[in-house]
Amino acid sequence: MMSALVVYAQDVSAVSHFYQAVLAGQISEQHDDYWRVIAPGVEVVVLSTPLTRALPVVHQPLPRQDVAIKPVFIVDDLQRVREAAVATGGGARPAQAEWRFGDFRVLDGWDPEGNIIQFRQQAE
């Protein structure tokens, strides 16, 4: 059994490749209106709807600060995630902005459409 997340996106391909890269996953399905990314412990479904297709395309979206939810993913290496996020059109805060929460090192980032996400790596 794994957790799942649905992300509504304008550019299903770009957002799917982002989650594939940062979560070290595989794209398991590709359709016109959704792609599935399977990663250790989580499935991410990136979905396009008539509403998302009608929105104006923003090519360098800013991270969205005014949302009520932030998905959190456990990852193997925050530096690898940071590099993968930037390489696939998203972003992540610099290493100096990481912090400690319980037994984890924590990093905030964003996907290519500005959705804020958090990554946690088991602390040494």
PDB file of C-alpha atoms in Angstrom:
ATOM      1  CA  MET A   1       0.000   0.000   0.000  1.00  0.00           C
ATOM      2  CA  MET A   2       1.332   3.420  -0.894  1.00  0.00           C
ATOM      3  CA  SER A   3       0.218   6.998  -0.438  1.00  0.00           C
ATOM      4  CA  ALA A   4      -0.907   8.989  -3.453  1.00  0.00           C
ATOM      5  CA  LEU A   5      -1.075  12.604  -4.517  1.00  0.00           C
ATOM      6  CA  VAL A   6      -3.000  14.182  -7.397  1.00  0.00           C
ATOM      7  CA  VAL A   7      -1.477  17.343  -8.897  1.00  0.00           C
ATOM      8  CA  TYR A   8      -3.520  19.420 -11.334  1.00  0.00           C
ATOM      9  CA  ALA A   9      -1.238  20.877 -14.002  1.00  0.00           C
ATOM     10  CA  GLN A  10      -1.207  22.788 -17.248  1.00  0.00           C
ATOM     11  CA  ASP A  11       1.906  21.029 -18.531  1.00  0.00           C
ATOM     12  CA  VAL A  12       1.400  17.385 -17.548  1.00  0.00           C
ATOM     13  CA  SER A  13       4.660  16.276 -19.144  1.00  0.00           C
ATOM     14  CA  ALA A  14       6.875  18.857 -17.403  1.00  0.00           C
ATOM     15  CA  VAL A  15       5.296  18.350 -13.997  1.00  0.00           C
ATOM     16  CA  SER A  16       5.432  14.545 -14.340  1.00  0.00           C
ATOM     17  CA  HIS A  17       9.108  14.616 -15.285  1.00  0.00           C
ATOM     18  CA  PHE A  18       9.787  16.861 -12.279  1.00  0.00           C
ATOM     19  CA  TYR A  19       8.191  14.395  -9.830  1.00  0.00           C
ATOM     20  CA  GLN A  20       9.881  11.461 -11.564  1.00  0.00           C
ATOM     21  CA  ALA A  21      13.282  13.110 -11.113  1.00  0.00           C
ATOM     22  CA  VAL A  22      12.979  14.448  -7.556  1.00  0.00           C
ATOM     23  CA  LEU A  23      11.337  11.285  -6.209  1.00  0.00           C
ATOM     24  CA  ALA A  24      13.589   8.880  -8.159  1.00  0.00           C
ATOM     25  CA  GLY A  25      10.480   7.298  -9.646  1.00  0.00           C
ATOM     26  CA  GLN A  26       9.198   5.910 -12.925  1.00  0.00           C
ATOM     27  CA  ILE A  27       6.476   7.154 -15.241  1.00  0.00           C
ATOM     28  CA  SER A  28       4.123   4.171 -15.340  1.00  0.00           C
ATOM     29  CA  GLU A  29       1.343   5.550 -17.570  1.00  0.00           C
ATOM     30  CA  GLN A  30       0.998   8.389 -20.072  1.00  0.00           C
ATOM     31  CA  HIS A  31      -2.344   9.567 -21.406  1.00  0.00           C
ATOM     32  CA  ASP A  32      -3.561  12.794 -22.969  1.00  0.00           C
ATOM     33  CA  ASP A  33      -5.009  14.081 -19.708  1.00  0.00           C
ATOM     34  CA  TYR A  34      -2.937  12.360 -16.996  1.00  0.00           C
ATOM     35  CA  TRP A  35       0.397  10.692 -16.272  1.00  0.00           C
ATOM     36  CA  ARG A  36       1.226   8.400 -13.336  1.00  0.00           C
ATOM     37  CA  VAL A  37       4.565   8.551 -11.536  1.00  0.00           C
ATOM     38  CA  ILE A  38       5.393   5.677  -9.188  1.00  0.00           C
ATOM     39  CA  ALA A  39       8.152   6.277  -6.632  1.00  0.00           C
ATOM     40  CA  PRO A  40       9.146   4.489  -3.418  1.00  0.00           C
ATOM     41  CA  GLY A  41       6.081   4.664  -1.168  1.00  0.00           C
ATOM     42  CA  VAL A  42       4.071   7.125  -3.258  1.00  0.00           C
ATOM     43  CA  GLU A  43       2.130   7.495  -6.487  1.00  0.00           C
ATOM     44  CA  VAL A  44       1.803  10.958  -8.054  1.00  0.00           C
ATOM     45  CA  VAL A  45      -0.939  11.413 -10.641  1.00  0.00           C
ATOM     46  CA  VAL A  46      -0.473  14.566 -12.716  1.00  0.00           C
ATOM     47  CA  LEU A  47      -3.824  15.519 -14.192  1.00  0.00           C
ATOM     48  CA  SER A  48      -4.942  18.063 -16.764  1.00  0.00           C
ATOM     49  CA  THR A  49      -8.556  19.254 -16.617  1.00  0.00           C
ATOM     50  CA  PRO A  50     -10.555  21.714 -18.730  1.00  0.00           C
ATOM     51  CA  LEU A  51      -9.960  24.283 -15.968  1.00  0.00           C
ATOM     52  CA  THR A  52      -6.166  23.871 -15.956  1.00  0.00           C
ATOM     53  CA  ARG A  53      -6.057  23.930 -19.765  1.00  0.00           C
ATOM     54  CA  ALA A  54      -8.010  27.227 -19.796  1.00  0.00           C
ATOM     55  CA  LEU A  55      -5.582  29.055 -17.474  1.00  0.00           C
ATOM     56  CA  PRO A  56      -2.959  31.351 -18.999  1.00  0.00           C
ATOM     57  CA  VAL A  57       0.457  29.720 -19.283  1.00  0.00           C
ATOM     58  CA  VAL A  58       3.092  31.273 -17.007  1.00  0.00           C
ATOM     59  CA  HIS A  59       6.629  30.343 -18.038  1.00  0.00           C
ATOM     60  CA  GLN A  60       8.554  31.062 -14.852  1.00  0.00           C
ATOM     61  CA  PRO A  61       5.914  30.784 -12.135  1.00  0.00           C
ATOM     62  CA  LEU A  62       6.820  31.988  -8.692  1.00  0.00           C
ATOM     63  CA  PRO A  63       6.432  29.569  -5.803  1.00  0.00           C
ATOM     64  CA  ARG A  64       2.841  29.793  -4.531  1.00  0.00           C
ATOM     65  CA  GLN A  65       2.914  30.977  -0.939  1.00  0.00           C
ATOM     66  CA  ASP A  66      -0.848  31.270  -0.424  1.00  0.00           C
ATOM     67  CA  VAL A  67      -1.919  27.612  -0.359  1.00  0.00           C
ATOM     68  CA  ALA A  68      -3.404  25.606   2.480  1.00  0.00           C
ATOM     69  CA  ILE A  69      -1.458  22.367   1.935  1.00  0.00           C
ATOM     70  CA  LYS A  70       2.161  21.330   1.392  1.00  0.00           C
ATOM     71  CA  PRO A  71       2.893  17.718   0.374  1.00  0.00           C
ATOM     72  CA  VAL A  72       5.907  16.164   2.099  1.00  0.00           C
ATOM     73  CA  PHE A  73       8.117  13.474   0.567  1.00  0.00           C
ATOM     74  CA  ILE A  74      10.813  11.369   2.248  1.00  0.00           C
ATOM     75  CA  VAL A  75      13.858  11.264  -0.035  1.00  0.00           C
ATOM     76  CA  ASP A  76      17.326   9.737  -0.002  1.00  0.00           C
ATOM     77  CA  ASP A  77      19.424  12.871  -0.627  1.00  0.00           C
ATOM     78  CA  LEU A  78      18.415  16.544  -0.418  1.00  0.00           C
ATOM     79  CA  GLN A  79      21.282  17.685  -2.653  1.00  0.00           C
ATOM     80  CA  ARG A  80      20.214  15.230  -5.381  1.00  0.00           C
ATOM     81  CA  VAL A  81      16.640  16.478  -5.041  1.00  0.00           C
ATOM     82  CA  ARG A  82      17.761  20.123  -5.250  1.00  0.00           C
ATOM     83  CA  GLU A  83      19.701  19.438  -8.459  1.00  0.00           C
ATOM     84  CA  ALA A  84      16.846  17.392  -9.981  1.00  0.00           C
ATOM     85  CA  ALA A  85      14.294  20.087  -9.136  1.00  0.00           C
ATOM     86  CA  VAL A  86      16.278  22.811 -10.893  1.00  0.00           C
ATOM     87  CA  ALA A  87      17.105  20.578 -13.879  1.00  0.00           C
ATOM     88  CA  THR A  88      13.406  19.815 -14.484  1.00  0.00           C
ATOM     89  CA  GLY A  89      12.028  23.349 -14.273  1.00  0.00           C
ATOM     90  CA  GLY A  90      11.208  23.553 -10.576  1.00  0.00           C
ATOM     91  CA  GLY A  91      13.347  24.811  -7.748  1.00  0.00           C
ATOM     92  CA  ALA A  92      14.462  24.366  -4.172  1.00  0.00           C
ATOM     93  CA  ARG A  93      15.790  26.567  -1.424  1.00  0.00           C
ATOM     94  CA  PRO A  94      19.580  26.642  -0.969  1.00  0.00           C
ATOM     95  CA  ALA A  95      21.391  24.301   1.422  1.00  0.00           C
ATOM     96  CA  GLN A  96      21.689  27.146   3.953  1.00  0.00           C
ATOM     97  CA  ALA A  97      17.870  27.221   4.189  1.00  0.00           C
ATOM     98  CA  GLU A  98      17.562  23.564   5.235  1.00  0.00           C
ATOM     99  CA  TRP A  99      16.462  22.958   8.792  1.00  0.00           C
ATOM    100  CA  ARG A 100      16.054  20.135  11.247  1.00  0.00           C
ATOM    101  CA  PHE A 101      12.626  18.721  12.193  1.00  0.00           C
ATOM    102  CA  GLY A 102      12.679  15.703  14.481  1.00  0.00           C
ATOM    103  CA  ASP A 103      14.933  13.075  12.910  1.00  0.00           C
ATOM    104  CA  PHE A 104      14.966  14.763   9.489  1.00  0.00           C
ATOM    105  CA  ARG A 105      16.765  17.433   7.521  1.00  0.00           C
ATOM    106  CA  VAL A 106      14.103  19.431   5.685  1.00  0.00           C
ATOM    107  CA  LEU A 107      14.052  21.364   2.422  1.00  0.00           C
ATOM    108  CA  ASP A 108      11.236  23.294   0.757  1.00  0.00           C
ATOM    109  CA  GLY A 109      10.974  23.383  -3.030  1.00  0.00           C
ATOM    110  CA  TRP A 110       8.466  23.900  -5.823  1.00  0.00           C
ATOM    111  CA  ASP A 111       7.429  22.139  -9.009  1.00  0.00           C
ATOM    112  CA  PRO A 112       7.454  23.711 -12.512  1.00  0.00           C
ATOM    113  CA  GLU A 113       4.025  25.278 -11.900  1.00  0.00           C
ATOM    114  CA  GLY A 114       4.943  26.788  -8.534  1.00  0.00           C
ATOM    115  CA  ASN A 115       3.316  24.226  -6.226  1.00  0.00           C
ATOM    116  CA  ILE A 116       5.187  24.225  -2.905  1.00  0.00           C
ATOM    117  CA  ILE A 117       6.437  20.845  -1.673  1.00  0.00           C
ATOM    118  CA  GLN A 118       8.716  19.703   1.112  1.00  0.00           C
ATOM    119  CA  PHE A 119      11.432  17.082   1.091  1.00  0.00           C
ATOM    120  CA  ARG A 120      12.793  15.311   4.166  1.00  0.00           C
ATOM    121  CA  GLN A 121      15.967  13.281   4.466  1.00  0.00           C
ATOM    122  CA  GLN A 122      16.750  11.108   7.481  1.00  0.00           C
ATOM    123  CA  ALA A 123      19.367  12.968   9.526  1.00  0.00           C
ATOM    124  CA  GLU A 124      22.690  11.271  10.227  1.00  0.00           C
TER     125      GLU A 124
END
